[in-house]
Amino acid sequence: MRIRCAVITLLLLSMALPVLAQDKPANTMQIMREKIKADKKLLVAVNMDLTEKETQAFWPVYESYQKDLGLLNGRMLAMIQDFAKNYQAMSDEAAKKLVGEYLAIEGDRVTLKKSYLPKLRQALPEKKVARYLQIENKVEALIRYELAEGIPLVK
């Protein structure tokens, strides 16, 4: 239940981001991104039940992973913005490019997760590695759901 409330809070904040982006300057967007990152970190902290030793080993790995994940999310955002400009009259060539970029990002996301698995295993016991990946997957699923709900189909 605790994780669900925290994920819902994180999700609500992430949903506010596109609305704010329409009218607010870049520095306000940066503040919102930082707030969402902090809320996600709190969600992870509350649900991981780390020992002091695990805490010292885990958080640097977490921060590095989030930084790399942010680069992928930036690519996804750019792709979505490009799609938003063209979805009503998208050419076959543009659709092909869109599909290719989407699959490249997804492949890079899997590669990123695999590359961090040994680091997570060094920092945490296996059950906590699984728990962390579950938390990441739940947050990602909720964000994807919200994106899917707001992104129209290609016409």
PDB file of C-alpha atoms in Angstrom:
ATOM      1  CA  MET A   1       0.000   0.000   0.000  1.00  0.00           C
ATOM      2  CA  ARG A   2       2.846   2.357   0.868  1.00  0.00           C
ATOM      3  CA  ILE A   3       4.450   1.902  -2.520  1.00  0.00           C
ATOM      4  CA  ARG A   4       1.157   2.455  -4.292  1.00  0.00           C
ATOM      5  CA  CYS A   5       0.557   5.818  -2.585  1.00  0.00           C
ATOM      6  CA  ALA A   6       4.088   6.939  -3.318  1.00  0.00           C
ATOM      7  CA  VAL A   7       3.878   5.840  -6.954  1.00  0.00           C
ATOM      8  CA  ILE A   8       0.567   7.646  -7.381  1.00  0.00           C
ATOM      9  CA  THR A   9       2.122  10.808  -5.965  1.00  0.00           C
ATOM     10  CA  LEU A  10       5.079  10.477  -8.324  1.00  0.00           C
ATOM     11  CA  LEU A  11       2.745   9.843 -11.220  1.00  0.00           C
ATOM     12  CA  LEU A  12       0.630  12.886 -10.456  1.00  0.00           C
ATOM     13  CA  LEU A  13       3.728  15.021 -10.413  1.00  0.00           C
ATOM     14  CA  SER A  14       4.908  13.592 -13.716  1.00  0.00           C
ATOM     15  CA  MET A  15       1.494  14.251 -15.259  1.00  0.00           C
ATOM     16  CA  ALA A  16       1.759  17.902 -14.276  1.00  0.00           C
ATOM     17  CA  LEU A  17       5.006  18.276 -16.187  1.00  0.00           C
ATOM     18  CA  PRO A  18       3.537  18.580 -19.720  1.00  0.00           C
ATOM     19  CA  VAL A  19       0.971  21.123 -18.560  1.00  0.00           C
ATOM     20  CA  LEU A  20       3.651  23.222 -16.922  1.00  0.00           C
ATOM     21  CA  ALA A  21       5.822  22.963 -20.005  1.00  0.00           C
ATOM     22  CA  GLN A  22       3.279  24.842 -22.069  1.00  0.00           C
ATOM     23  CA  ASP A  23       3.411  28.078 -20.097  1.00  0.00           C
ATOM     24  CA  LYS A  24       6.475  28.043 -17.877  1.00  0.00           C
ATOM     25  CA  PRO A  25      10.087  28.982 -18.591  1.00  0.00           C
ATOM     26  CA  ALA A  26      12.810  26.353 -18.704  1.00  0.00           C
ATOM     27  CA  ASN A  27      13.978  27.007 -15.139  1.00  0.00           C
ATOM     28  CA  THR A  28      10.525  26.117 -13.772  1.00  0.00           C
ATOM     29  CA  MET A  29      10.623  22.896 -15.780  1.00  0.00           C
ATOM     30  CA  GLN A  30      14.016  22.100 -14.275  1.00  0.00           C
ATOM     31  CA  ILE A  31      12.629  22.678 -10.784  1.00  0.00           C
ATOM     32  CA  MET A  32       9.742  20.289 -11.521  1.00  0.00           C
ATOM     33  CA  ARG A  33      12.129  17.640 -12.886  1.00  0.00           C
ATOM     34  CA  GLU A  34      14.247  17.904  -9.751  1.00  0.00           C
ATOM     35  CA  LYS A  35      11.125  17.584  -7.585  1.00  0.00           C
ATOM     36  CA  ILE A  36      10.052  14.452  -9.443  1.00  0.00           C
ATOM     37  CA  LYS A  37      13.544  12.967  -9.128  1.00  0.00           C
ATOM     38  CA  ALA A  38      13.519  13.658  -5.394  1.00  0.00           C
ATOM     39  CA  ASP A  39      10.064  12.118  -5.008  1.00  0.00           C
ATOM     40  CA  LYS A  40      11.145   9.013  -6.912  1.00  0.00           C
ATOM     41  CA  LYS A  41      14.242   8.721  -4.746  1.00  0.00           C
ATOM     42  CA  LEU A  42      12.064   8.988  -1.641  1.00  0.00           C
ATOM     43  CA  LEU A  43       9.753   6.303  -3.020  1.00  0.00           C
ATOM     44  CA  VAL A  44      12.737   4.004  -3.532  1.00  0.00           C
ATOM     45  CA  ALA A  45      14.188   4.804  -0.104  1.00  0.00           C
ATOM     46  CA  VAL A  46      10.911   4.129   1.696  1.00  0.00           C
ATOM     47  CA  ASN A  47      10.384   0.812  -0.054  1.00  0.00           C
ATOM     48  CA  MET A  48      13.895  -0.664  -0.075  1.00  0.00           C
ATOM     49  CA  ASP A  49      14.512  -1.033   3.690  1.00  0.00           C
ATOM     50  CA  LEU A  50      18.283  -0.765   3.248  1.00  0.00           C
ATOM     51  CA  THR A  51      20.852  -1.396   5.941  1.00  0.00           C
ATOM     52  CA  GLU A  52      23.510   1.259   6.511  1.00  0.00           C
ATOM     53  CA  LYS A  53      26.059  -0.756   4.522  1.00  0.00           C
ATOM     54  CA  GLU A  54      23.582  -1.296   1.667  1.00  0.00           C
ATOM     55  CA  THR A  55      22.703   2.401   1.701  1.00  0.00           C
ATOM     56  CA  GLN A  56      26.325   3.406   1.196  1.00  0.00           C
ATOM     57  CA  ALA A  57      26.751   0.987  -1.694  1.00  0.00           C
ATOM     58  CA  PHE A  58      23.337   1.407  -3.347  1.00  0.00           C
ATOM     59  CA  TRP A  59      22.793   5.166  -3.666  1.00  0.00           C
ATOM     60  CA  PRO A  60      25.816   5.915  -5.856  1.00  0.00           C
ATOM     61  CA  VAL A  61      24.696   3.135  -8.222  1.00  0.00           C
ATOM     62  CA  TYR A  62      21.133   4.499  -8.139  1.00  0.00           C
ATOM     63  CA  GLU A  63      22.292   8.038  -8.963  1.00  0.00           C
ATOM     64  CA  SER A  64      24.438   6.842 -11.847  1.00  0.00           C
ATOM     65  CA  TYR A  65      21.604   4.702 -13.210  1.00  0.00           C
ATOM     66  CA  GLN A  66      19.121   7.572 -12.964  1.00  0.00           C
ATOM     67  CA  LYS A  67      21.524   9.847 -14.835  1.00  0.00           C
ATOM     68  CA  ASP A  68      21.877   7.318 -17.661  1.00  0.00           C
ATOM     69  CA  LEU A  69      18.143   6.636 -17.623  1.00  0.00           C
ATOM     70  CA  GLY A  70      17.541  10.376 -17.891  1.00  0.00           C
ATOM     71  CA  LEU A  71      19.448  10.419 -21.175  1.00  0.00           C
ATOM     72  CA  LEU A  72      17.167   7.706 -22.555  1.00  0.00           C
ATOM     73  CA  ASN A  73      14.106   9.529 -21.273  1.00  0.00           C
ATOM     74  CA  GLY A  74      15.355  12.680 -22.992  1.00  0.00           C
ATOM     75  CA  ARG A  75      15.572  10.789 -26.269  1.00  0.00           C
ATOM     76  CA  MET A  76      12.051   9.452 -25.722  1.00  0.00           C
ATOM     77  CA  LEU A  77      10.755  12.958 -24.991  1.00  0.00           C
ATOM     78  CA  ALA A  78      12.356  14.307 -28.171  1.00  0.00           C
ATOM     79  CA  MET A  79      10.773  11.470 -30.146  1.00  0.00           C
ATOM     80  CA  ILE A  80       7.350  12.180 -28.615  1.00  0.00           C
ATOM     81  CA  GLN A  81       7.687  15.893 -29.364  1.00  0.00           C
ATOM     82  CA  ASP A  82       8.591  15.096 -32.967  1.00  0.00           C
ATOM     83  CA  PHE A  83       5.622  12.738 -33.169  1.00  0.00           C
ATOM     84  CA  ALA A  84       3.291  15.417 -31.763  1.00  0.00           C
ATOM     85  CA  LYS A  85       4.274  17.782 -34.565  1.00  0.00           C
ATOM     86  CA  ASN A  86       3.641  15.215 -37.299  1.00  0.00           C
ATOM     87  CA  TYR A  87       1.120  12.597 -36.189  1.00  0.00           C
ATOM     88  CA  GLN A  88      -1.840  13.950 -38.168  1.00  0.00           C
ATOM     89  CA  ALA A  89      -0.037  13.945 -41.493  1.00  0.00           C
ATOM     90  CA  MET A  90       2.862  11.572 -40.952  1.00  0.00           C
ATOM     91  CA  SER A  91       4.590  10.218 -44.034  1.00  0.00           C
ATOM     92  CA  ASP A  92       5.581   6.573 -44.303  1.00  0.00           C
ATOM     93  CA  GLU A  93       9.229   7.627 -44.112  1.00  0.00           C
ATOM     94  CA  ALA A  94       8.624   9.600 -40.898  1.00  0.00           C
ATOM     95  CA  ALA A  95       6.693   6.651 -39.427  1.00  0.00           C
ATOM     96  CA  LYS A  96       9.569   4.315 -40.301  1.00  0.00           C
ATOM     97  CA  LYS A  97      12.024   6.671 -38.593  1.00  0.00           C
ATOM     98  CA  LEU A  98       9.741   6.911 -35.540  1.00  0.00           C
ATOM     99  CA  VAL A  99       9.463   3.128 -35.191  1.00  0.00           C
ATOM    100  CA  GLY A 100      13.212   2.734 -35.611  1.00  0.00           C
ATOM    101  CA  GLU A 101      13.980   5.335 -32.946  1.00  0.00           C
ATOM    102  CA  TYR A 102      11.414   3.842 -30.552  1.00  0.00           C
ATOM    103  CA  LEU A 103      12.901   0.354 -30.900  1.00  0.00           C
ATOM    104  CA  ALA A 104      16.435   1.728 -30.539  1.00  0.00           C
ATOM    105  CA  ILE A 105      15.462   3.475 -27.299  1.00  0.00           C
ATOM    106  CA  GLU A 106      13.778   0.327 -25.980  1.00  0.00           C
ATOM    107  CA  GLY A 107      16.828  -1.745 -26.863  1.00  0.00           C
ATOM    108  CA  ASP A 108      19.081   0.771 -25.153  1.00  0.00           C
ATOM    109  CA  ARG A 109      16.814   0.670 -22.089  1.00  0.00           C
ATOM    110  CA  VAL A 110      17.235  -3.121 -21.808  1.00  0.00           C
ATOM    111  CA  THR A 111      20.988  -2.796 -22.384  1.00  0.00           C
ATOM    112  CA  LEU A 112      21.181  -0.156 -19.652  1.00  0.00           C
ATOM    113  CA  LYS A 113      19.340  -2.372 -17.161  1.00  0.00           C
ATOM    114  CA  LYS A 114      21.609  -5.310 -17.980  1.00  0.00           C
ATOM    115  CA  SER A 115      24.717  -3.155 -17.611  1.00  0.00           C
ATOM    116  CA  TYR A 116      23.686  -2.043 -14.112  1.00  0.00           C
ATOM    117  CA  LEU A 117      22.717  -5.495 -12.879  1.00  0.00           C
ATOM    118  CA  PRO A 118      26.269  -6.468 -11.780  1.00  0.00           C
ATOM    119  CA  LYS A 119      26.635  -3.128  -9.969  1.00  0.00           C
ATOM    120  CA  LEU A 120      23.330  -3.627  -8.181  1.00  0.00           C
ATOM    121  CA  ARG A 121      24.336  -7.175  -7.256  1.00  0.00           C
ATOM    122  CA  GLN A 122      27.548  -5.859  -5.702  1.00  0.00           C
ATOM    123  CA  ALA A 123      25.602  -3.329  -3.648  1.00  0.00           C
ATOM    124  CA  LEU A 124      22.594  -5.394  -2.582  1.00  0.00           C
ATOM    125  CA  PRO A 125      21.447  -8.936  -1.816  1.00  0.00           C
ATOM    126  CA  GLU A 126      19.639 -10.559  -4.723  1.00  0.00           C
ATOM    127  CA  LYS A 127      16.144 -10.143  -3.234  1.00  0.00           C
ATOM    128  CA  LYS A 128      16.706  -6.410  -2.850  1.00  0.00           C
ATOM    129  CA  VAL A 129      18.016  -6.184  -6.407  1.00  0.00           C
ATOM    130  CA  ALA A 130      14.761  -7.795  -7.537  1.00  0.00           C
ATOM    131  CA  ARG A 131      12.755  -5.439  -5.333  1.00  0.00           C
ATOM    132  CA  TYR A 132      14.517  -2.367  -6.732  1.00  0.00           C
ATOM    133  CA  LEU A 133      13.929  -3.504 -10.305  1.00  0.00           C
ATOM    134  CA  GLN A 134      10.263  -4.105  -9.452  1.00  0.00           C
ATOM    135  CA  ILE A 135       9.966  -0.544  -8.143  1.00  0.00           C
ATOM    136  CA  GLU A 136      11.619   0.831 -11.289  1.00  0.00           C
ATOM    137  CA  ASN A 137       9.306  -1.264 -13.474  1.00  0.00           C
ATOM    138  CA  LYS A 138       6.184  -0.139 -11.614  1.00  0.00           C
ATOM    139  CA  VAL A 139       7.121   3.530 -11.925  1.00  0.00           C
ATOM    140  CA  GLU A 140       7.934   3.038 -15.608  1.00  0.00           C
ATOM    141  CA  ALA A 141       4.633   1.217 -16.214  1.00  0.00           C
ATOM    142  CA  LEU A 142       2.616   4.002 -14.623  1.00  0.00           C
ATOM    143  CA  ILE A 143       4.405   6.671 -16.626  1.00  0.00           C
ATOM    144  CA  ARG A 144       3.951   4.663 -19.826  1.00  0.00           C
ATOM    145  CA  TYR A 145       0.258   4.289 -19.070  1.00  0.00           C
ATOM    146  CA  GLU A 146      -0.128   8.037 -18.706  1.00  0.00           C
ATOM    147  CA  LEU A 147       1.849   8.646 -21.887  1.00  0.00           C
ATOM    148  CA  ALA A 148      -0.225   6.104 -23.802  1.00  0.00           C
ATOM    149  CA  GLU A 149      -3.412   7.734 -22.611  1.00  0.00           C
ATOM    150  CA  GLY A 150      -2.278  11.149 -23.821  1.00  0.00           C
ATOM    151  CA  ILE A 151      -0.614  10.249 -27.116  1.00  0.00           C
ATOM    152  CA  PRO A 152      -2.937   9.817 -30.103  1.00  0.00           C
ATOM    153  CA  LEU A 153      -2.526   7.102 -32.706  1.00  0.00           C
ATOM    154  CA  VAL A 154      -0.845   7.910 -36.017  1.00  0.00           C
ATOM    155  CA  LYS A 155      -3.354   8.985 -38.647  1.00  0.00           C
TER     156      LYS A 155
END
